[in-house]
Short mmCIF file of C-alpha atoms and ligand atoms in Angstrom, two decimals:
data_model
loop_
_atom_site.label_atom_id
_atom_site.label_comp_id
_atom_site.label_asym_id
_atom_site.label_seq_id
_atom_site.Cartn_x
_atom_site.Cartn_y
_atom_site.Cartn_z
CA MET A 1212 0.04 0.07 -0.10
CA ARG A 1213 1.10 3.59 -0.54
CA MET A 1214 -0.16 6.58 1.38
CA TYR A 1215 -0.30 8.53 -1.77
CA ASP A 1216 -2.73 6.20 -3.51
CA LEU A 1217 -5.01 5.98 -0.47
CA ILE A 1218 -5.30 9.82 -0.28
CA VAL A 1219 -6.23 9.93 -3.88
CA LYS A 1220 -8.79 7.09 -3.25
CA LYS A 1221 -10.55 9.20 -0.55
CA LYS A 1222 -10.17 12.39 -2.61
CA ARG A 1223 -12.15 10.73 -5.27
CA GLY A 1224 -14.76 9.67 -2.81
CA GLY A 1225 -13.72 5.94 -2.40
CA GLU A 1226 -14.58 3.91 0.55
CA MET A 1227 -11.62 2.82 2.53
CA THR A 1228 -11.24 -0.76 3.85
CA ARG A 1229 -10.40 -1.66 7.40
CA ALA A 1230 -6.81 -2.79 6.22
CA GLU A 1231 -6.18 0.66 4.49
CA LEU A 1232 -7.43 2.54 7.73
CA ASP A 1233 -5.16 0.13 9.72
CA TYR A 1234 -2.22 1.07 7.51
CA ILE A 1235 -3.08 4.98 7.70
CA VAL A 1236 -3.68 5.31 11.27
CA GLY A 1237 -1.02 2.80 12.67
CA GLY A 1238 1.60 4.21 10.22
CA PHE A 1239 0.77 7.83 11.37
CA THR A 1240 0.78 6.99 14.97
CA ALA A 1241 4.15 5.24 14.48
CA GLY A 1242 5.72 8.16 12.65
CA ARG A 1243 5.98 6.27 9.31
CA ILE A 1244 3.34 8.49 7.58
CA PRO A 1245 4.21 12.29 7.73
CA ASP A 1246 1.97 15.03 8.83
CA GLU A 1247 1.49 16.53 5.40
CA GLN A 1248 0.13 13.22 3.96
CA MET A 1249 -2.06 12.61 7.11
CA ALA A 1250 -3.36 16.14 6.97
CA ALA A 1251 -4.31 15.69 3.38
CA PHE A 1252 -6.19 12.38 4.12
CA LEU A 1253 -8.11 14.00 6.81
CA MET A 1254 -9.14 16.92 4.74
CA ALA A 1255 -10.20 14.45 1.99
CA VAL A 1256 -12.28 12.91 4.67
CA TRP A 1257 -13.75 16.22 5.58
CA PHE A 1258 -14.95 16.73 2.01
CA ARG A 1259 -15.92 13.18 1.14
CA ASP A 1260 -17.39 11.97 4.52
CA MET A 1261 -17.29 8.32 5.45
CA THR A 1262 -19.72 5.41 5.43
CA ALA A 1263 -20.97 3.93 8.77
CA GLN A 1264 -18.61 0.93 8.08
CA GLU A 1265 -15.66 3.12 7.33
CA THR A 1266 -16.28 5.18 10.46
CA ALA A 1267 -16.51 2.20 12.58
CA ASP A 1268 -13.52 0.71 11.01
CA LEU A 1269 -11.63 4.11 11.49
CA THR A 1270 -12.53 4.10 15.20
CA LEU A 1271 -11.25 0.44 15.66
CA ALA A 1272 -8.08 1.24 13.70
CA MET A 1273 -7.47 4.19 16.32
CA VAL A 1274 -8.29 1.95 19.16
CA ALA A 1275 -5.89 -0.75 17.88
CA THR A 1276 -2.99 1.83 18.19
CA GLY A 1277 -2.97 1.62 22.12
CA GLU A 1278 -4.13 -0.21 25.22
CA CYS A 1279 -7.61 -1.12 26.15
CA ALA A 1280 -8.71 -1.06 29.79
CA ASP A 1281 -10.04 -4.36 31.04
CA LEU A 1282 -12.73 -3.84 33.54
CA SER A 1283 -13.79 -7.53 33.69
CA ALA A 1284 -12.36 -7.92 37.29
CA LEU A 1285 -15.30 -5.41 38.43
CA PRO A 1286 -18.71 -6.86 38.98
CA GLY A 1287 -21.75 -6.19 36.73
CA GLN A 1288 -22.34 -4.09 33.71
CA LYS A 1289 -20.01 -1.24 33.79
CA ILE A 1290 -21.68 2.17 32.69
CA ASP A 1291 -19.93 5.26 31.18
CA LYS A 1292 -21.16 8.58 30.01
CA HIS A 1293 -19.50 10.87 27.79
CA SER A 1294 -20.55 14.70 26.83
CA THR A 1295 -19.41 16.10 23.84
CA GLY A 1296 -18.64 19.29 25.67
CA GLY A 1297 -20.11 22.19 27.15
CA VAL A 1298 -19.90 25.34 29.50
CA GLY A 1299 -20.97 24.88 33.19
CA ASP A 1300 -21.64 21.14 32.48
CA LYS A 1301 -21.34 19.58 35.83
CA THR A 1302 -23.85 16.93 35.18
CA THR A 1303 -21.29 14.09 35.54
CA LEU A 1304 -20.70 15.07 39.05
CA ILE A 1305 -24.41 14.44 39.77
CA VAL A 1306 -25.07 11.60 37.38
CA LEU A 1307 -22.29 9.24 38.57
CA PRO A 1308 -23.25 9.25 42.29
CA VAL A 1309 -26.86 9.00 41.33
CA VAL A 1310 -26.28 5.97 39.27
CA ALA A 1311 -24.04 4.34 41.89
CA ALA A 1312 -26.61 5.00 44.62
CA CYS A 1313 -29.14 3.17 42.38
CA GLY A 1314 -27.00 0.05 42.06
CA GLY A 1315 -25.14 0.88 38.85
CA VAL A 1316 -21.32 0.47 38.61
CA VAL A 1317 -19.19 3.36 37.18
CA ALA A 1318 -15.49 2.94 36.55
CA LYS A 1319 -14.91 6.09 34.54
CA MET A 1320 -11.97 7.74 32.93
CA SER A 1321 -12.15 11.49 32.05
CA GLY A 1322 -10.56 14.34 30.63
CA ARG A 1323 -9.49 17.96 31.34
CA GLY A 1324 -11.00 20.92 29.98
CA LEU A 1325 -9.55 22.91 27.13
CA GLY A 1326 -10.51 26.35 25.54
CA HIS A 1327 -14.17 27.34 26.47
CA THR A 1328 -15.17 23.90 27.66
CA GLY A 1329 -14.78 22.39 31.07
CA GLY A 1330 -13.51 18.91 31.97
CA THR A 1331 -14.64 16.72 34.86
CA ILE A 1332 -11.04 15.92 36.15
CA ASP A 1333 -10.49 19.63 36.77
CA LYS A 1334 -13.69 20.12 38.58
CA LEU A 1335 -12.95 16.90 40.87
CA GLU A 1336 -9.52 18.56 41.57
CA ALA A 1337 -11.23 21.54 42.97
CA ILE A 1338 -11.84 19.22 46.08
CA PRO A 1339 -8.76 19.67 48.02
CA GLY A 1340 -6.66 16.36 48.06
CA PHE A 1341 -8.75 14.53 45.38
CA ARG A 1342 -6.47 12.26 43.40
CA VAL A 1343 -7.35 11.63 39.88
CA ALA A 1344 -4.25 9.34 38.97
CA LEU A 1345 -4.94 6.06 40.67
CA GLY A 1346 -3.26 2.87 39.83
CA GLU A 1347 -5.43 -0.10 38.57
CA ALA A 1348 -5.57 -1.79 41.99
CA GLU A 1349 -6.56 1.44 43.81
CA PHE A 1350 -9.16 2.22 41.10
CA PHE A 1351 -10.69 -1.11 41.08
CA ALA A 1352 -10.93 -1.10 45.03
CA ALA A 1353 -12.56 2.28 45.10
CA VAL A 1354 -15.10 1.18 42.34
CA LYS A 1355 -15.78 -2.12 44.37
CA ARG A 1356 -16.31 -0.17 47.61
CA CYS A 1357 -18.27 2.82 46.43
CA GLY A 1358 -19.69 1.70 43.16
CA LEU A 1359 -17.92 4.48 41.35
CA ALA A 1360 -14.67 6.07 40.74
CA VAL A 1361 -13.10 8.59 38.31
CA ILE A 1362 -9.61 8.87 37.07
CA SER A 1363 -7.90 10.90 34.44
CA GLN A 1364 -7.65 9.15 30.97
CA SER A 1365 -4.50 7.24 30.30
CA GLU A 1366 -2.42 8.47 27.55
CA LYS A 1367 -1.91 4.99 26.48
CA LEU A 1368 -5.62 4.57 25.32
CA ALA A 1369 -6.02 5.41 21.47
CA PRO A 1370 -2.90 7.54 21.20
CA ALA A 1371 -3.75 7.95 17.66
CA ASP A 1372 -6.51 10.16 18.49
CA LYS A 1373 -4.15 12.72 20.33
CA LYS A 1374 -1.90 13.11 17.17
CA MET A 1375 -4.81 13.22 14.76
CA TYR A 1376 -6.62 15.70 16.73
CA ALA A 1377 -3.55 18.09 17.03
CA LEU A 1378 -3.18 17.80 13.17
CA ARG A 1379 -7.05 18.39 12.61
CA ASP A 1380 -6.89 21.43 14.93
CA VAL A 1381 -4.28 23.23 12.86
CA THR A 1382 -5.46 22.21 9.42
CA GLY A 1383 -9.28 23.03 9.66
CA SER A 1384 -10.69 19.58 9.89
CA VAL A 1385 -12.05 19.26 13.28
CA ASP A 1386 -15.68 19.78 12.48
CA SER A 1387 -16.16 16.60 10.41
CA ILE A 1388 -18.77 14.13 11.66
CA PRO A 1389 -16.91 10.81 11.16
CA LEU A 1390 -13.62 12.50 12.59
CA ILE A 1391 -15.27 13.66 15.69
CA ALA A 1392 -17.40 10.38 16.19
CA SER A 1393 -14.10 8.21 15.67
CA SER A 1394 -12.10 10.44 17.96
CA ILE A 1395 -14.76 10.41 20.83
CA MET A 1396 -15.73 6.55 20.43
CA SER A 1397 -11.93 5.54 20.12
CA LYS A 1398 -11.33 6.83 23.66
CA LYS A 1399 -14.59 5.47 24.89
CA LEU A 1400 -14.17 1.89 23.43
CA ALA A 1401 -10.65 1.81 24.79
CA SER A 1402 -11.91 2.72 28.36
CA GLY A 1403 -13.63 -0.73 28.44
CA ALA A 1404 -17.28 0.09 29.73
CA ASP A 1405 -20.04 -2.19 28.61
CA CYS A 1406 -22.80 0.47 28.27
CA ILE A 1407 -22.14 3.90 27.06
CA LEU A 1408 -24.50 6.90 27.27
CA LEU A 1409 -23.67 9.79 25.05
CA ASP A 1410 -24.78 13.45 25.94
CA VAL A 1411 -24.45 15.15 22.48
CA THR A 1412 -24.80 18.82 23.14
CA VAL A 1413 -26.23 21.24 20.63
CA GLY A 1414 -26.27 25.21 20.60
CA SER A 1415 -23.82 28.01 20.89
CA GLY A 1416 -21.58 26.34 23.48
CA ALA A 1417 -21.43 22.94 21.74
CA PHE A 1418 -19.29 21.55 18.82
CA MET A 1419 -22.78 21.00 17.02
CA LYS A 1420 -24.46 24.28 16.50
CA ARG A 1421 -27.41 22.89 14.77
CA ILE A 1422 -29.88 20.13 15.81
CA PRO A 1423 -29.69 18.03 12.64
CA ASP A 1424 -25.98 17.88 12.99
CA ALA A 1425 -26.05 16.67 16.64
CA VAL A 1426 -28.55 14.03 15.67
CA ARG A 1427 -26.13 12.82 12.74
CA LEU A 1428 -23.31 12.90 15.18
CA ALA A 1429 -25.25 10.96 17.89
CA LYS A 1430 -26.32 8.35 15.29
CA ALA A 1431 -22.80 7.92 13.95
CA MET A 1432 -21.45 7.39 17.62
CA VAL A 1433 -24.23 5.12 18.72
CA ALA A 1434 -23.53 2.99 15.57
CA ILE A 1435 -19.81 2.75 16.22
CA GLY A 1436 -20.40 1.65 19.80
CA GLU A 1437 -23.14 -0.97 18.69
CA ALA A 1438 -20.85 -2.30 15.89
CA ALA A 1439 -18.28 -2.94 18.71
CA GLY A 1440 -20.81 -4.78 20.84
CA LYS A 1441 -21.64 -2.05 23.48
CA LYS A 1442 -25.00 -1.03 24.67
CA MET A 1443 -25.40 2.45 23.32
CA ALA A 1444 -27.75 5.36 23.49
CA ALA A 1445 -27.44 9.19 23.13
CA LEU A 1446 -29.41 12.20 24.39
CA ILE A 1447 -29.32 15.44 22.45
CA THR A 1448 -29.29 18.30 24.94
CA ASP A 1449 -29.31 22.03 25.02
CA MET A 1450 -25.98 23.94 25.22
CA ASP A 1451 -27.02 27.09 23.97
CA ALA A 1452 -26.75 28.72 27.27
CA PRO A 1453 -24.58 27.16 30.14
CA VAL A 1454 -26.52 24.50 32.15
CA GLY A 1455 -27.29 25.86 35.68
CA ARG A 1456 -25.83 29.16 36.97
CA ALA A 1457 -22.30 28.31 37.99
CA VAL A 1458 -19.38 28.27 35.41
CA GLY A 1459 -15.84 27.40 36.87
CA ASN A 1460 -14.39 24.38 38.70
CA ALA A 1461 -15.12 25.06 42.45
CA LEU A 1462 -18.36 26.93 41.77
CA GLU A 1463 -19.59 23.96 39.63
CA VAL A 1464 -18.90 21.53 42.46
CA ALA A 1465 -20.84 23.71 44.78
CA GLU A 1466 -23.69 23.74 42.46
CA ALA A 1467 -23.65 19.92 41.99
CA VAL A 1468 -23.61 19.37 45.70
CA GLU A 1469 -26.82 21.54 45.89
CA VAL A 1470 -28.49 19.28 43.28
CA LEU A 1471 -27.29 16.19 45.20
CA LYS A 1472 -28.77 17.62 48.31
CA GLY A 1473 -32.24 17.98 46.52
CA GLY A 1474 -32.04 21.60 45.52
CA GLY A 1475 -30.13 23.30 42.62
CA PRO A 1476 -31.23 24.85 39.33
CA ASP A 1477 -34.23 22.99 37.74
CA ASP A 1478 -32.56 22.65 34.31
CA LEU A 1479 -29.34 21.06 35.78
CA ARG A 1480 -31.54 18.66 37.82
CA GLU A 1481 -33.79 17.66 34.85
CA VAL A 1482 -30.95 17.08 32.46
CA SER A 1483 -29.02 15.01 35.21
CA LEU A 1484 -32.03 12.93 35.98
CA ALA A 1485 -32.54 12.10 32.37
CA LEU A 1486 -28.94 11.02 31.98
CA ALA A 1487 -28.86 8.93 35.03
CA ALA A 1488 -32.13 7.17 34.05
CA ASN A 1489 -30.75 6.37 30.73
CA MET A 1490 -27.43 5.03 32.11
CA LEU A 1491 -29.46 2.79 34.40
CA TYR A 1492 -31.58 1.61 31.57
CA LEU A 1493 -28.73 0.68 29.51
CA ALA A 1494 -27.26 -1.46 32.21
CA GLY A 1495 -30.51 -3.35 32.46
CA HIS A 1496 -32.03 -1.62 35.60
CA GLY A 1497 -35.57 -1.45 33.81
CA PRO A 1498 -37.57 0.94 31.80
CA VAL A 1499 -36.22 4.45 31.57
CA GLU A 1500 -39.28 5.84 33.53
CA ALA A 1501 -38.78 3.43 36.43
CA CYS A 1502 -35.06 4.25 36.31
CA ARG A 1503 -35.79 8.00 36.55
CA ARG A 1504 -38.14 7.46 39.46
CA ARG A 1505 -35.28 5.59 41.26
CA ALA A 1506 -32.85 8.33 40.28
CA GLU A 1507 -35.04 11.07 41.87
CA GLU A 1508 -35.26 9.19 45.09
CA ALA A 1509 -31.43 8.94 45.19
CA LEU A 1510 -31.55 12.82 45.27
CA THR A 1511 -34.17 13.16 47.70
CA ASP A 1512 -33.05 10.50 50.22
CA GLY A 1513 -29.47 11.76 50.23
CA SER A 1514 -28.08 8.47 49.00
CA ALA A 1515 -26.57 10.17 45.87
CA PHE A 1516 -24.80 12.79 47.89
CA LYS A 1517 -23.35 10.01 50.23
CA LYS A 1518 -21.95 8.27 47.12
CA LEU A 1519 -20.15 11.61 45.97
CA CYS A 1520 -18.61 11.78 49.52
CA ALA A 1521 -17.66 8.17 49.52
CA MET A 1522 -15.87 8.46 46.19
CA ALA A 1523 -14.19 11.76 47.25
CA GLU A 1524 -12.99 9.98 50.48
CA ALA A 1525 -11.65 6.79 48.62
CA GLN A 1526 -9.77 9.07 46.20
CA GLY A 1527 -8.21 11.22 49.08
CA GLY A 1528 -10.41 14.32 48.75
CA ASP A 1529 -11.49 16.46 51.62
CA VAL A 1530 -15.15 15.49 52.24
CA SER A 1531 -15.77 18.46 54.63
CA VAL A 1532 -15.83 20.89 51.74
CA LEU A 1533 -18.69 18.90 50.34
CA ASN A 1534 -20.52 19.02 53.66
CA ASP A 1535 -19.78 22.87 53.78
CA THR A 1536 -19.14 24.16 50.16
CA GLU A 1537 -18.15 27.49 51.64
CA LYS A 1538 -14.88 25.84 52.31
CA LEU A 1539 -14.18 25.09 48.63
CA PRO A 1540 -11.51 27.52 47.09
CA LEU A 1541 -12.85 31.00 47.07
CA ALA A 1542 -11.82 34.00 44.85
CA ALA A 1543 -10.29 37.11 46.28
CA CYS A 1544 -12.18 39.31 43.58
CA ASN A 1545 -15.79 39.16 42.91
CA CYS A 1546 -17.28 41.65 40.53
CA GLY A 1547 -20.83 42.24 39.45
CA VAL A 1548 -21.93 42.85 35.97
CA VAL A 1549 -24.93 45.17 35.94
CA CYS A 1550 -27.69 45.38 33.47
CA PRO A 1551 -27.53 48.68 31.34
CA GLU A 1552 -31.30 48.99 30.62
CA ASP A 1553 -34.71 47.27 31.28
CA ALA A 1554 -34.77 44.20 29.06
CA TYR A 1555 -35.51 40.42 28.80
CA ILE A 1556 -32.47 38.24 28.38
CA THR A 1557 -33.04 36.88 24.94
CA HIS A 1558 -29.62 35.04 24.53
CA LEU A 1559 -26.52 34.05 26.69
CA ASP A 1560 -23.90 32.63 24.29
CA ALA A 1561 -22.56 29.57 26.03
CA GLU A 1562 -19.18 29.59 24.15
CA LYS A 1563 -18.63 33.38 24.96
CA ILE A 1564 -19.34 32.77 28.54
CA GLY A 1565 -16.82 29.95 28.63
CA LEU A 1566 -14.20 32.13 27.10
CA ALA A 1567 -15.05 34.97 29.66
CA SER A 1568 -14.62 32.21 32.29
CA MET A 1569 -11.32 31.27 30.84
CA ALA A 1570 -10.27 34.86 30.84
CA LEU A 1571 -10.88 34.88 34.64
CA GLY A 1572 -8.35 31.98 34.95
CA ALA A 1573 -10.89 29.07 35.21
CA GLY A 1574 -9.86 27.47 31.85
CA ARG A 1575 -6.70 26.73 29.73
CA GLU A 1576 -5.77 28.04 26.36
CA LYS A 1577 -3.47 25.03 25.86
CA ALA A 1578 -2.91 21.80 27.42
CA GLY A 1579 -0.77 21.98 30.65
CA ASP A 1580 -1.74 25.62 31.57
CA ALA A 1581 -2.46 26.17 35.12
CA ILE A 1582 -5.90 26.97 36.21
CA ASP A 1583 -7.35 28.95 39.11
CA MET A 1584 -10.05 26.64 40.87
CA ALA A 1585 -11.94 29.46 42.30
CA ALA A 1586 -12.33 31.38 39.14
CA GLY A 1587 -15.56 31.57 37.15
CA ILE A 1588 -19.09 33.12 36.71
CA THR A 1589 -22.27 33.00 38.42
CA LEU A 1590 -24.99 33.57 36.32
CA LEU A 1591 -27.97 35.44 38.15
CA LYS A 1592 -30.09 35.93 35.01
CA LYS A 1593 -30.64 33.37 32.31
CA PRO A 1594 -32.49 33.40 29.07
CA GLY A 1595 -36.14 34.38 29.52
CA ASP A 1596 -35.58 36.35 32.75
CA PHE A 1597 -36.38 39.95 32.85
CA ALA A 1598 -33.65 42.41 34.33
CA LYS A 1599 -34.11 45.91 35.30
CA LYS A 1600 -31.43 48.57 34.64
CA GLY A 1601 -29.08 48.20 37.51
CA ASP A 1602 -29.80 44.56 38.25
CA VAL A 1603 -26.78 42.34 38.55
CA LEU A 1604 -26.70 39.92 35.62
CA ALA A 1605 -23.69 37.82 36.75
CA VAL A 1606 -20.76 37.78 39.40
CA LEU A 1607 -17.27 37.32 37.84
CA HIS A 1608 -14.80 35.49 40.18
CA THR A 1609 -11.03 35.55 40.09
CA ASN A 1610 -7.91 35.55 42.07
CA ASP A 1611 -6.28 37.95 39.61
CA GLU A 1612 -7.68 41.31 39.35
CA THR A 1613 -5.95 42.13 36.27
CA ARG A 1614 -8.07 39.66 34.27
CA LEU A 1615 -11.41 41.28 35.07
CA LYS A 1616 -11.39 43.92 32.25
CA GLU A 1617 -11.11 41.56 29.40
CA ALA A 1618 -13.66 39.03 31.12
CA GLN A 1619 -16.25 41.88 31.50
CA ARG A 1620 -15.68 42.75 27.67
CA ILE A 1621 -16.30 38.92 26.58
CA PHE A 1622 -19.28 38.54 28.99
CA GLY A 1623 -20.77 41.79 27.58
CA ASP A 1624 -20.44 40.28 24.18
CA ALA A 1625 -22.21 37.24 25.16
CA VAL A 1626 -25.50 38.70 26.52
CA ARG A 1627 -28.33 39.72 24.36
CA GLY A 1628 -31.59 41.61 25.53
CA GLY A 1629 -34.91 42.47 23.88
CA ASP A 1630 -38.41 43.70 24.65
CA THR A 1631 -39.96 40.21 24.57
CA PRO A 1632 -38.81 37.13 26.10
CA PRO A 1633 -37.23 34.61 23.86
CA PRO A 1634 -38.91 31.18 22.74
CA LYS A 1635 -38.12 28.52 25.44
CA ARG A 1636 -35.74 26.11 24.20
CA PRO A 1637 -36.21 22.38 25.32
CA LEU A 1638 -33.56 20.83 27.61
CA ILE A 1639 -33.46 17.62 25.94
CA PHE A 1640 -34.25 17.42 22.16
CA ALA A 1641 -34.08 13.77 21.26
CA ARG A 1642 -33.00 10.33 22.11
CA VAL A 1643 -30.94 8.12 19.80
CA GLU A 1644 -30.95 4.44 20.12
CA LYS A 1645 -30.43 1.51 17.46
CA GLY A 1646 -30.25 3.94 14.63
CA LYS A 1647 -33.42 5.78 15.45
CA ALA A 1648 -33.95 9.24 16.83
CA GLU A 1649 -36.95 9.69 19.02
CA ARG A 1650 -38.04 13.44 19.43
CA LEU A 1651 -38.52 14.38 23.02
CA ALA A 1652 -39.63 17.88 22.39
CA ASP A 1653 -40.89 20.11 19.52
CA TRP A 1654 -38.13 21.94 17.89
CA ASP A 1655 -39.62 22.86 14.53
CA ASP A 1656 -39.44 26.70 15.53
CA ILE A 1657 -35.66 26.28 16.50
CA LEU A 1658 -34.95 24.47 13.21
CA ALA A 1659 -36.57 27.17 11.17
CA LYS A 1660 -34.55 29.79 13.10
CA GLU A 1661 -31.40 27.82 12.53
CA ARG A 1662 -32.18 27.65 8.77
CA GLY A 1663 -32.84 31.38 8.80
CA GLU A 1664 -29.53 32.14 10.50
CA GLY A 1665 -27.58 29.91 8.06
CA THR A 1666 -24.10 30.63 7.28
N1 LIG B 600 -14.10 15.83 21.42
C1 LIG B 600 -13.03 14.93 20.90
O1 LIG B 600 -12.54 14.14 21.89
N2 LIG B 600 -12.70 14.80 19.62
C2 LIG B 600 -13.17 15.60 18.63
O2 LIG B 600 -12.85 15.35 17.54
C3 LIG B 600 -14.09 16.56 19.09
C4 LIG B 600 -14.46 16.66 20.34
#
């Protein structure tokens, strides 16, 4: 085989075989195929797309470049969850303890945040002492004892993905459905769970800005997992505005704890319950509705909160900060953003809110950057709320006062107001399983608006 011929085949719209994809992905990961040839191939995929078979084969070729976690020593069906990214998305901190409290088994590997999106590992590290780098024996012992544990994803899983993503990132080929689906699913398949629930976000803060694209991505990822013998489903959830009111690591832990104690913002509670119910359903705990009722009980009877505390304790975290969240890292500077005139909030651009939070120190521009655990934003007004002139729309938190000005500028750009409230966006648009998307809300108006605002 010659890489030149394979690039030309894809450029002309040909369907790659598994052997060809193994040659390309294995060769690139091992350094035999240079960046320029791989970049050309990835761009050819961007223009020519891939069939479901090719996308599944590409994913398996990526998995084959590294190790696969073997979770078989743990009891029962292991359940994983993955979000395609968001701002203020702390659902994992709520959903995993709920699932464990209902008898599910979660041995999860997670990533760190980058750019405007947050990462579960960073949020957990806002709990002083919490260790995310456990060896296999300690990881398994924690899962056996608590029903859940979360560690940072090993570099040894699907190493092709990191190299391919870095190249896509600098050559304009990130936003391709087969490339996103294979990138995410290669890491998920290598992580070893039996059941995977995908949270495919859509809206201004998500990779997918439009509902039909989110449904296509969800179907592609569900098909890859099913082809690999996993139990799969996906929910398409809203990420047009941040979930809940808190954005930033320690602030999000505090908000997750509020929900686990039976309170917290309604949108966050609703999405978390839907995700937990679907995870339990995939692992064979009964129909989704019955699983949802059990999940609700786990929030009201305190058993889910106890699971978060048990996980934190098993991983070295200071549980006292969960019992009293005022002990979580607190920022030295807290500055309100005031509403300039009477108006309904019509839009809060999640991506820009994520960038404002990053400007405050809560996120990283590039892998390895240090982050300020206390930095972030508390949103006091959300889309649909009415704000009077002088009302505080949000509080910006940081330990570095010099960051405030830029964050205020970005935040100002993220908020739009109007004379009438905006149409209410559903929290969950659809559910995808076995190749079918079931609508869970009416989104015709939003689709029409997406078409009207087309690029
Ligand atoms: N997240 C990933 O892991 N990969 C992508 O390509 C996009 C989002």
